[in-house]
Amino acid sequence: MLSGKADDVELFIREVKACVQLQRGAFLTDEDKTLYFSLYLKSGTAELWYNTVQINEPALLTNFDSFSRAFFKRFKTTDLATKYLTTIEALRQTGSAASYTNQFLECLAYLYWTEETKLTQFNRGLKPDLLRALAFTKRDLTLDKWIPVVILTDDNLFEIDQELKRCGVNKPAQTSKSAQSSTANTQSSDHRPRCW
């Protein structure tokens, strides 16, 4: 069911088209497809639009692709680029790099950026620990080649953190240079447990 939110329109149309395709034999004409489409419209603006099309533009109901395009044009978010630019600029990795990547790529589909801009913005949202781990890694020239490197590095960091927790070693609370140098000055040898 279409909730009436403009952000849901594209997904809604894609889902209806997938259902139609999966039930090929059930829909013999485009009119059958548009009628099926109408069954998933909640009461409100979208349903009123469909009723208006039935009265004023019945020919549109005989061409499912044209009908879908007209529906999308009427109910889509008016400025997808601005919406997704704002979203991608605020996007930060809070879980795995794979999850962050999926969210980033979803937004990126609506933006037309150079590879350098894509890479720069992608890296801005990564966790600081991951950025440090990637600091000496040669960066590929395309986002498609860089993403697997980032995900693998993030997975490796996660495994190391899990192993350290298993061994009872906590992550340092401070990572500033002053904290590291004061620790280095007070300890002459490393007494941390070794697990590997």
mmCIF file with all atom_site columns, C-alpha atoms in Angstrom:
data_model
loop_
_atom_site.group_PDB
_atom_site.id
_atom_site.type_symbol
_atom_site.label_atom_id
_atom_site.label_alt_id
_atom_site.label_comp_id
_atom_site.label_asym_id
_atom_site.label_entity_id
_atom_site.label_seq_id
_atom_site.pdbx_PDB_ins_code
_atom_site.Cartn_x
_atom_site.Cartn_y
_atom_site.Cartn_z
_atom_site.occupancy
_atom_site.B_iso_or_equiv
_atom_site.pdbx_formal_charge
_atom_site.auth_seq_id
_atom_site.auth_comp_id
_atom_site.auth_asym_id
_atom_site.auth_atom_id
_atom_site.pdbx_PDB_model_num
ATOM 1   C CA . MET A 1 1   ? 0.000   0.000   0.000   1.00 0.00 ? 1   MET A CA 1
ATOM 2   C CA . LEU A 1 2   ? 1.212   3.462   -0.839  1.00 0.00 ? 2   LEU A CA 1
ATOM 3   C CA . SER A 1 3   ? 1.280   5.485   2.347   1.00 0.00 ? 3   SER A CA 1
ATOM 4   C CA . GLY A 1 4   ? 1.070   8.790   0.524   1.00 0.00 ? 4   GLY A CA 1
ATOM 5   C CA . LYS A 1 5   ? 4.640   9.870   1.296   1.00 0.00 ? 5   LYS A CA 1
ATOM 6   C CA . ALA A 1 6   ? 6.469   11.132  -1.784  1.00 0.00 ? 6   ALA A CA 1
ATOM 7   C CA . ASP A 1 7   ? 9.644   9.306   -0.765  1.00 0.00 ? 7   ASP A CA 1
ATOM 8   C CA . ASP A 1 8   ? 7.851   5.952   -1.062  1.00 0.00 ? 8   ASP A CA 1
ATOM 9   C CA . VAL A 1 9   ? 6.603   6.399   -4.640  1.00 0.00 ? 9   VAL A CA 1
ATOM 10  C CA . GLU A 1 10  ? 9.570   4.934   -6.491  1.00 0.00 ? 10  GLU A CA 1
ATOM 11  C CA . LEU A 1 11  ? 9.751   1.885   -4.227  1.00 0.00 ? 11  LEU A CA 1
ATOM 12  C CA . PHE A 1 12  ? 5.978   1.415   -4.467  1.00 0.00 ? 12  PHE A CA 1
ATOM 13  C CA . ILE A 1 13  ? 6.036   1.455   -8.283  1.00 0.00 ? 13  ILE A CA 1
ATOM 14  C CA . ARG A 1 14  ? 8.977   -0.959  -8.351  1.00 0.00 ? 14  ARG A CA 1
ATOM 15  C CA . GLU A 1 15  ? 7.162   -3.368  -6.001  1.00 0.00 ? 15  GLU A CA 1
ATOM 16  C CA . VAL A 1 16  ? 3.933   -3.271  -8.027  1.00 0.00 ? 16  VAL A CA 1
ATOM 17  C CA . LYS A 1 17  ? 5.875   -3.885  -11.259 1.00 0.00 ? 17  LYS A CA 1
ATOM 18  C CA . ALA A 1 18  ? 7.653   -6.823  -9.624  1.00 0.00 ? 18  ALA A CA 1
ATOM 19  C CA . CYS A 1 19  ? 4.311   -8.311  -8.531  1.00 0.00 ? 19  CYS A CA 1
ATOM 20  C CA . VAL A 1 20  ? 2.908   -7.859  -12.028 1.00 0.00 ? 20  VAL A CA 1
ATOM 21  C CA . GLN A 1 21  ? 5.950   -9.520  -13.563 1.00 0.00 ? 21  GLN A CA 1
ATOM 22  C CA . LEU A 1 22  ? 5.814   -12.450 -11.153 1.00 0.00 ? 22  LEU A CA 1
ATOM 23  C CA . GLN A 1 23  ? 2.155   -13.028 -12.040 1.00 0.00 ? 23  GLN A CA 1
ATOM 24  C CA . ARG A 1 24  ? 2.603   -12.764 -15.812 1.00 0.00 ? 24  ARG A CA 1
ATOM 25  C CA . GLY A 1 25  ? -0.332  -14.959 -16.747 1.00 0.00 ? 25  GLY A CA 1
ATOM 26  C CA . ALA A 1 26  ? -2.757  -13.153 -14.442 1.00 0.00 ? 26  ALA A CA 1
ATOM 27  C CA . PHE A 1 27  ? -2.507  -9.824  -16.264 1.00 0.00 ? 27  PHE A CA 1
ATOM 28  C CA . LEU A 1 28  ? -3.400  -10.185 -19.928 1.00 0.00 ? 28  LEU A CA 1
ATOM 29  C CA . THR A 1 29  ? -3.713  -6.468  -20.707 1.00 0.00 ? 29  THR A CA 1
ATOM 30  C CA . ASP A 1 30  ? -2.248  -3.192  -19.507 1.00 0.00 ? 30  ASP A CA 1
ATOM 31  C CA . GLU A 1 31  ? -5.702  -2.347  -18.164 1.00 0.00 ? 31  GLU A CA 1
ATOM 32  C CA . ASP A 1 32  ? -5.432  -5.403  -15.888 1.00 0.00 ? 32  ASP A CA 1
ATOM 33  C CA . LYS A 1 33  ? -2.076  -4.119  -14.642 1.00 0.00 ? 33  LYS A CA 1
ATOM 34  C CA . THR A 1 34  ? -3.320  -0.590  -13.921 1.00 0.00 ? 34  THR A CA 1
ATOM 35  C CA . LEU A 1 35  ? -6.376  -1.986  -12.141 1.00 0.00 ? 35  LEU A CA 1
ATOM 36  C CA . TYR A 1 36  ? -4.087  -4.180  -10.010 1.00 0.00 ? 36  TYR A CA 1
ATOM 37  C CA . PHE A 1 37  ? -1.941  -1.103  -9.321  1.00 0.00 ? 37  PHE A CA 1
ATOM 38  C CA . SER A 1 38  ? -5.027  0.792   -8.099  1.00 0.00 ? 38  SER A CA 1
ATOM 39  C CA . LEU A 1 39  ? -5.830  -1.882  -5.515  1.00 0.00 ? 39  LEU A CA 1
ATOM 40  C CA . TYR A 1 40  ? -2.727  -0.866  -3.551  1.00 0.00 ? 40  TYR A CA 1
ATOM 41  C CA . LEU A 1 41  ? -3.596  2.822   -3.266  1.00 0.00 ? 41  LEU A CA 1
ATOM 42  C CA . LYS A 1 42  ? -4.720  3.874   0.193   1.00 0.00 ? 42  LYS A CA 1
ATOM 43  C CA . SER A 1 43  ? -7.639  6.225   0.522   1.00 0.00 ? 43  SER A CA 1
ATOM 44  C CA . GLY A 1 44  ? -6.465  9.747   -0.046  1.00 0.00 ? 44  GLY A CA 1
ATOM 45  C CA . THR A 1 45  ? -4.670  11.742  -2.702  1.00 0.00 ? 45  THR A CA 1
ATOM 46  C CA . ALA A 1 46  ? -3.340  8.798   -4.735  1.00 0.00 ? 46  ALA A CA 1
ATOM 47  C CA . GLU A 1 47  ? -6.742  7.119   -4.883  1.00 0.00 ? 47  GLU A CA 1
ATOM 48  C CA . LEU A 1 48  ? -8.397  10.416  -5.863  1.00 0.00 ? 48  LEU A CA 1
ATOM 49  C CA . TRP A 1 49  ? -5.798  10.853  -8.622  1.00 0.00 ? 49  TRP A CA 1
ATOM 50  C CA . TYR A 1 50  ? -6.604  7.375   -9.954  1.00 0.00 ? 50  TYR A CA 1
ATOM 51  C CA . ASN A 1 51  ? -10.342 8.109   -9.930  1.00 0.00 ? 51  ASN A CA 1
ATOM 52  C CA . THR A 1 52  ? -9.690  11.348  -11.823 1.00 0.00 ? 52  THR A CA 1
ATOM 53  C CA . VAL A 1 53  ? -7.630  9.482   -14.423 1.00 0.00 ? 53  VAL A CA 1
ATOM 54  C CA . GLN A 1 54  ? -10.503 7.010   -14.888 1.00 0.00 ? 54  GLN A CA 1
ATOM 55  C CA . ILE A 1 55  ? -12.858 9.892   -15.647 1.00 0.00 ? 55  ILE A CA 1
ATOM 56  C CA . ASN A 1 56  ? -10.638 12.387  -17.496 1.00 0.00 ? 56  ASN A CA 1
ATOM 57  C CA . GLU A 1 57  ? -7.894  10.265  -19.086 1.00 0.00 ? 57  GLU A CA 1
ATOM 58  C CA . PRO A 1 58  ? -9.166  6.697   -19.521 1.00 0.00 ? 58  PRO A CA 1
ATOM 59  C CA . ALA A 1 59  ? -6.671  6.074   -22.354 1.00 0.00 ? 59  ALA A CA 1
ATOM 60  C CA . LEU A 1 60  ? -3.869  6.300   -19.779 1.00 0.00 ? 60  LEU A CA 1
ATOM 61  C CA . LEU A 1 61  ? -5.254  3.156   -18.134 1.00 0.00 ? 61  LEU A CA 1
ATOM 62  C CA . THR A 1 62  ? -4.548  1.155   -21.306 1.00 0.00 ? 62  THR A CA 1
ATOM 63  C CA . ASN A 1 63  ? -0.776  1.764   -21.197 1.00 0.00 ? 63  ASN A CA 1
ATOM 64  C CA . PHE A 1 64  ? 0.792   0.536   -17.957 1.00 0.00 ? 64  PHE A CA 1
ATOM 65  C CA . ASP A 1 65  ? 4.207   2.132   -18.567 1.00 0.00 ? 65  ASP A CA 1
ATOM 66  C CA . SER A 1 66  ? 2.684   5.540   -19.352 1.00 0.00 ? 66  SER A CA 1
ATOM 67  C CA . PHE A 1 67  ? 0.375   5.181   -16.364 1.00 0.00 ? 67  PHE A CA 1
ATOM 68  C CA . SER A 1 68  ? 3.335   4.364   -14.073 1.00 0.00 ? 68  SER A CA 1
ATOM 69  C CA . ARG A 1 69  ? 5.327   7.342   -15.392 1.00 0.00 ? 69  ARG A CA 1
ATOM 70  C CA . ALA A 1 70  ? 2.361   9.685   -14.902 1.00 0.00 ? 70  ALA A CA 1
ATOM 71  C CA . PHE A 1 71  ? 1.867   8.385   -11.359 1.00 0.00 ? 71  PHE A CA 1
ATOM 72  C CA . PHE A 1 72  ? 5.555   8.840   -10.559 1.00 0.00 ? 72  PHE A CA 1
ATOM 73  C CA . LYS A 1 73  ? 5.601   12.348  -12.026 1.00 0.00 ? 73  LYS A CA 1
ATOM 74  C CA . ARG A 1 74  ? 2.560   13.322  -9.965  1.00 0.00 ? 74  ARG A CA 1
ATOM 75  C CA . PHE A 1 75  ? 3.699   11.913  -6.613  1.00 0.00 ? 75  PHE A CA 1
ATOM 76  C CA . LYS A 1 76  ? 7.510   11.901  -6.598  1.00 0.00 ? 76  LYS A CA 1
ATOM 77  C CA . THR A 1 77  ? 9.627   14.080  -4.369  1.00 0.00 ? 77  THR A CA 1
ATOM 78  C CA . THR A 1 78  ? 10.056  17.262  -6.350  1.00 0.00 ? 78  THR A CA 1
ATOM 79  C CA . ASP A 1 79  ? 13.780  17.682  -5.841  1.00 0.00 ? 79  ASP A CA 1
ATOM 80  C CA . LEU A 1 80  ? 15.401  14.299  -5.303  1.00 0.00 ? 80  LEU A CA 1
ATOM 81  C CA . ALA A 1 81  ? 18.923  15.618  -5.874  1.00 0.00 ? 81  ALA A CA 1
ATOM 82  C CA . THR A 1 82  ? 18.660  18.153  -3.044  1.00 0.00 ? 82  THR A CA 1
ATOM 83  C CA . LYS A 1 83  ? 17.016  15.623  -0.739  1.00 0.00 ? 83  LYS A CA 1
ATOM 84  C CA . TYR A 1 84  ? 19.717  13.010  -1.274  1.00 0.00 ? 84  TYR A CA 1
ATOM 85  C CA . LEU A 1 85  ? 22.553  15.543  -1.223  1.00 0.00 ? 85  LEU A CA 1
ATOM 86  C CA . THR A 1 86  ? 21.420  16.653  2.224   1.00 0.00 ? 86  THR A CA 1
ATOM 87  C CA . THR A 1 87  ? 21.077  13.030  3.329   1.00 0.00 ? 87  THR A CA 1
ATOM 88  C CA . ILE A 1 88  ? 24.484  11.957  2.019   1.00 0.00 ? 88  ILE A CA 1
ATOM 89  C CA . GLU A 1 89  ? 26.254  14.950  3.578   1.00 0.00 ? 89  GLU A CA 1
ATOM 90  C CA . ALA A 1 90  ? 24.821  14.038  6.991   1.00 0.00 ? 90  ALA A CA 1
ATOM 91  C CA . LEU A 1 91  ? 25.470  10.308  6.576   1.00 0.00 ? 91  LEU A CA 1
ATOM 92  C CA . ARG A 1 92  ? 27.975  8.812   9.034   1.00 0.00 ? 92  ARG A CA 1
ATOM 93  C CA . GLN A 1 93  ? 29.091  5.240   9.592   1.00 0.00 ? 93  GLN A CA 1
ATOM 94  C CA . THR A 1 94  ? 27.607  4.024   12.867  1.00 0.00 ? 94  THR A CA 1
ATOM 95  C CA . GLY A 1 95  ? 27.670  0.281   12.202  1.00 0.00 ? 95  GLY A CA 1
ATOM 96  C CA . SER A 1 96  ? 29.508  -1.782  9.641   1.00 0.00 ? 96  SER A CA 1
ATOM 97  C CA . ALA A 1 97  ? 31.144  -0.292  6.561   1.00 0.00 ? 97  ALA A CA 1
ATOM 98  C CA . ALA A 1 98  ? 28.916  -2.551  4.460   1.00 0.00 ? 98  ALA A CA 1
ATOM 99  C CA . SER A 1 99  ? 25.768  -1.017  5.947   1.00 0.00 ? 99  SER A CA 1
ATOM 100 C CA . TYR A 1 100 ? 27.153  2.513   5.527   1.00 0.00 ? 100 TYR A CA 1
ATOM 101 C CA . THR A 1 101 ? 28.071  1.696   1.918   1.00 0.00 ? 101 THR A CA 1
ATOM 102 C CA . ASN A 1 102 ? 24.535  0.544   1.123   1.00 0.00 ? 102 ASN A CA 1
ATOM 103 C CA . GLN A 1 103 ? 23.064  3.764   2.506   1.00 0.00 ? 103 GLN A CA 1
ATOM 104 C CA . PHE A 1 104 ? 25.671  5.850   0.667   1.00 0.00 ? 104 PHE A CA 1
ATOM 105 C CA . LEU A 1 105 ? 25.055  4.124   -2.680  1.00 0.00 ? 105 LEU A CA 1
ATOM 106 C CA . GLU A 1 106 ? 21.296  4.486   -2.288  1.00 0.00 ? 106 GLU A CA 1
ATOM 107 C CA . CYS A 1 107 ? 21.700  8.262   -1.993  1.00 0.00 ? 107 CYS A CA 1
ATOM 108 C CA . LEU A 1 108 ? 24.368  8.404   -4.691  1.00 0.00 ? 108 LEU A CA 1
ATOM 109 C CA . ALA A 1 109 ? 21.960  6.997   -7.281  1.00 0.00 ? 109 ALA A CA 1
ATOM 110 C CA . TYR A 1 110 ? 20.279  10.424  -7.402  1.00 0.00 ? 110 TYR A CA 1
ATOM 111 C CA . LEU A 1 111 ? 23.467  12.499  -7.628  1.00 0.00 ? 111 LEU A CA 1
ATOM 112 C CA . TYR A 1 112 ? 25.781  13.078  -10.561 1.00 0.00 ? 112 TYR A CA 1
ATOM 113 C CA . TRP A 1 113 ? 29.254  13.402  -9.081  1.00 0.00 ? 113 TRP A CA 1
ATOM 114 C CA . THR A 1 114 ? 32.771  12.856  -10.338 1.00 0.00 ? 114 THR A CA 1
ATOM 115 C CA . GLU A 1 115 ? 34.638  9.835   -8.999  1.00 0.00 ? 115 GLU A CA 1
ATOM 116 C CA . GLU A 1 116 ? 36.839  12.105  -6.879  1.00 0.00 ? 116 GLU A CA 1
ATOM 117 C CA . THR A 1 117 ? 33.805  13.742  -5.261  1.00 0.00 ? 117 THR A CA 1
ATOM 118 C CA . LYS A 1 118 ? 32.230  10.335  -4.602  1.00 0.00 ? 118 LYS A CA 1
ATOM 119 C CA . LEU A 1 119 ? 35.424  9.060   -2.958  1.00 0.00 ? 119 LEU A CA 1
ATOM 120 C CA . THR A 1 120 ? 35.906  12.200  -0.871  1.00 0.00 ? 120 THR A CA 1
ATOM 121 C CA . GLN A 1 121 ? 32.327  12.232  0.419   1.00 0.00 ? 121 GLN A CA 1
ATOM 122 C CA . PHE A 1 122 ? 32.352  8.473   1.044   1.00 0.00 ? 122 PHE A CA 1
ATOM 123 C CA . ASN A 1 123 ? 35.504  8.754   3.162   1.00 0.00 ? 123 ASN A CA 1
ATOM 124 C CA . ARG A 1 124 ? 34.119  11.718  5.136   1.00 0.00 ? 124 ARG A CA 1
ATOM 125 C CA . GLY A 1 125 ? 31.429  9.517   6.615   1.00 0.00 ? 125 GLY A CA 1
ATOM 126 C CA . LEU A 1 126 ? 33.695  6.666   7.720   1.00 0.00 ? 126 LEU A CA 1
ATOM 127 C CA . LYS A 1 127 ? 34.550  6.027   11.374  1.00 0.00 ? 127 LYS A CA 1
ATOM 128 C CA . PRO A 1 128 ? 37.834  7.630   12.523  1.00 0.00 ? 128 PRO A CA 1
ATOM 129 C CA . ASP A 1 129 ? 39.376  4.248   13.464  1.00 0.00 ? 129 ASP A CA 1
ATOM 130 C CA . LEU A 1 130 ? 38.664  2.947   9.981   1.00 0.00 ? 130 LEU A CA 1
ATOM 131 C CA . LEU A 1 131 ? 40.116  6.068   8.367   1.00 0.00 ? 131 LEU A CA 1
ATOM 132 C CA . ARG A 1 132 ? 43.293  5.612   10.412  1.00 0.00 ? 132 ARG A CA 1
ATOM 133 C CA . ALA A 1 133 ? 43.506  1.974   9.343   1.00 0.00 ? 133 ALA A CA 1
ATOM 134 C CA . LEU A 1 134 ? 43.118  3.036   5.704   1.00 0.00 ? 134 LEU A CA 1
ATOM 135 C CA . ALA A 1 135 ? 45.619  5.904   5.925   1.00 0.00 ? 135 ALA A CA 1
ATOM 136 C CA . PHE A 1 136 ? 48.484  3.984   4.325   1.00 0.00 ? 136 PHE A CA 1
ATOM 137 C CA . THR A 1 137 ? 46.368  2.013   1.872   1.00 0.00 ? 137 THR A CA 1
ATOM 138 C CA . LYS A 1 138 ? 46.665  3.015   -1.766  1.00 0.00 ? 138 LYS A CA 1
ATOM 139 C CA . ARG A 1 139 ? 43.294  4.418   -2.729  1.00 0.00 ? 139 ARG A CA 1
ATOM 140 C CA . ASP A 1 140 ? 41.827  3.203   -6.004  1.00 0.00 ? 140 ASP A CA 1
ATOM 141 C CA . LEU A 1 141 ? 40.600  5.763   -8.489  1.00 0.00 ? 141 LEU A CA 1
ATOM 142 C CA . THR A 1 142 ? 36.992  4.600   -8.468  1.00 0.00 ? 142 THR A CA 1
ATOM 143 C CA . LEU A 1 143 ? 34.489  4.157   -5.690  1.00 0.00 ? 143 LEU A CA 1
ATOM 144 C CA . ASP A 1 144 ? 33.576  0.702   -7.012  1.00 0.00 ? 144 ASP A CA 1
ATOM 145 C CA . LYS A 1 145 ? 37.157  -0.497  -6.453  1.00 0.00 ? 145 LYS A CA 1
ATOM 146 C CA . TRP A 1 146 ? 37.627  1.358   -3.150  1.00 0.00 ? 146 TRP A CA 1
ATOM 147 C CA . ILE A 1 147 ? 34.490  0.036   -1.423  1.00 0.00 ? 147 ILE A CA 1
ATOM 148 C CA . PRO A 1 148 ? 35.655  -3.615  -1.152  1.00 0.00 ? 148 PRO A CA 1
ATOM 149 C CA . VAL A 1 149 ? 38.960  -2.432  0.371   1.00 0.00 ? 149 VAL A CA 1
ATOM 150 C CA . VAL A 1 150 ? 37.097  -0.335  2.945   1.00 0.00 ? 150 VAL A CA 1
ATOM 151 C CA . ILE A 1 151 ? 34.674  -3.134  3.835   1.00 0.00 ? 151 ILE A CA 1
ATOM 152 C CA . LEU A 1 152 ? 37.481  -5.690  4.192   1.00 0.00 ? 152 LEU A CA 1
ATOM 153 C CA . THR A 1 153 ? 39.480  -3.323  6.406   1.00 0.00 ? 153 THR A CA 1
ATOM 154 C CA . ASP A 1 154 ? 36.419  -2.615  8.549   1.00 0.00 ? 154 ASP A CA 1
ATOM 155 C CA . ASP A 1 155 ? 35.713  -6.338  8.877   1.00 0.00 ? 155 ASP A CA 1
ATOM 156 C CA . ASN A 1 156 ? 39.334  -6.924  9.923   1.00 0.00 ? 156 ASN A CA 1
ATOM 157 C CA . LEU A 1 157 ? 39.126  -4.163  12.546  1.00 0.00 ? 157 LEU A CA 1
ATOM 158 C CA . PHE A 1 158 ? 35.925  -5.697  13.886  1.00 0.00 ? 158 PHE A CA 1
ATOM 159 C CA . GLU A 1 159 ? 37.572  -9.128  14.154  1.00 0.00 ? 159 GLU A CA 1
ATOM 160 C CA . ILE A 1 160 ? 40.568  -7.622  15.968  1.00 0.00 ? 160 ILE A CA 1
ATOM 161 C CA . ASP A 1 161 ? 38.255  -5.800  18.402  1.00 0.00 ? 161 ASP A CA 1
ATOM 162 C CA . GLN A 1 162 ? 36.339  -9.025  19.055  1.00 0.00 ? 162 GLN A CA 1
ATOM 163 C CA . GLU A 1 163 ? 39.575  -10.937 19.680  1.00 0.00 ? 163 GLU A CA 1
ATOM 164 C CA . LEU A 1 164 ? 40.844  -8.246  22.052  1.00 0.00 ? 164 LEU A CA 1
ATOM 165 C CA . LYS A 1 165 ? 37.559  -8.318  23.978  1.00 0.00 ? 165 LYS A CA 1
ATOM 166 C CA . ARG A 1 166 ? 37.763  -12.097 24.185  1.00 0.00 ? 166 ARG A CA 1
ATOM 167 C CA . CYS A 1 167 ? 41.257  -11.775 25.648  1.00 0.00 ? 167 CYS A CA 1
ATOM 168 C CA . GLY A 1 168 ? 40.137  -9.118  28.121  1.00 0.00 ? 168 GLY A CA 1
ATOM 169 C CA . VAL A 1 169 ? 41.954  -6.230  26.478  1.00 0.00 ? 169 VAL A CA 1
ATOM 170 C CA . ASN A 1 170 ? 39.929  -3.035  26.243  1.00 0.00 ? 170 ASN A CA 1
ATOM 171 C CA . LYS A 1 171 ? 40.339  -0.482  23.525  1.00 0.00 ? 171 LYS A CA 1
ATOM 172 C CA . PRO A 1 172 ? 42.270  2.595   24.691  1.00 0.00 ? 172 PRO A CA 1
ATOM 173 C CA . ALA A 1 173 ? 39.900  5.360   25.792  1.00 0.00 ? 173 ALA A CA 1
ATOM 174 C CA . GLN A 1 174 ? 42.132  8.117   24.378  1.00 0.00 ? 174 GLN A CA 1
ATOM 175 C CA . THR A 1 175 ? 43.777  8.207   20.999  1.00 0.00 ? 175 THR A CA 1
ATOM 176 C CA . SER A 1 176 ? 45.307  11.683  21.090  1.00 0.00 ? 176 SER A CA 1
ATOM 177 C CA . LYS A 1 177 ? 49.056  12.085  20.594  1.00 0.00 ? 177 LYS A CA 1
ATOM 178 C CA . SER A 1 178 ? 49.493  13.559  24.080  1.00 0.00 ? 178 SER A CA 1
ATOM 179 C CA . ALA A 1 179 ? 47.784  10.565  25.704  1.00 0.00 ? 179 ALA A CA 1
ATOM 180 C CA . GLN A 1 180 ? 49.907  8.161   23.679  1.00 0.00 ? 180 GLN A CA 1
ATOM 181 C CA . SER A 1 181 ? 53.172  9.942   24.482  1.00 0.00 ? 181 SER A CA 1
ATOM 182 C CA . SER A 1 182 ? 52.411  10.147  28.220  1.00 0.00 ? 182 SER A CA 1
ATOM 183 C CA . THR A 1 183 ? 51.629  6.428   28.253  1.00 0.00 ? 183 THR A CA 1
ATOM 184 C CA . ALA A 1 184 ? 54.828  5.668   26.369  1.00 0.00 ? 184 ALA A CA 1
ATOM 185 C CA . ASN A 1 185 ? 56.873  7.707   28.868  1.00 0.00 ? 185 ASN A CA 1
ATOM 186 C CA . THR A 1 186 ? 55.453  5.972   31.944  1.00 0.00 ? 186 THR A CA 1
ATOM 187 C CA . GLN A 1 187 ? 55.674  2.400   30.665  1.00 0.00 ? 187 GLN A CA 1
ATOM 188 C CA . SER A 1 188 ? 59.017  0.958   29.682  1.00 0.00 ? 188 SER A CA 1
ATOM 189 C CA . SER A 1 189 ? 57.635  -2.354  28.466  1.00 0.00 ? 189 SER A CA 1
ATOM 190 C CA . ASP A 1 190 ? 54.365  -3.651  27.073  1.00 0.00 ? 190 ASP A CA 1
ATOM 191 C CA . HIS A 1 191 ? 52.572  -5.909  29.585  1.00 0.00 ? 191 HIS A CA 1
ATOM 192 C CA . ARG A 1 192 ? 49.373  -6.435  27.581  1.00 0.00 ? 192 ARG A CA 1
ATOM 193 C CA . PRO A 1 193 ? 48.236  -10.032 27.136  1.00 0.00 ? 193 PRO A CA 1
ATOM 194 C CA . ARG A 1 194 ? 48.999  -11.583 23.777  1.00 0.00 ? 194 ARG A CA 1
ATOM 195 C CA . CYS A 1 195 ? 46.276  -13.640 22.159  1.00 0.00 ? 195 CYS A CA 1
ATOM 196 C CA . TRP A 1 196 ? 47.832  -14.356 18.806  1.00 0.00 ? 196 TRP A CA 1
#
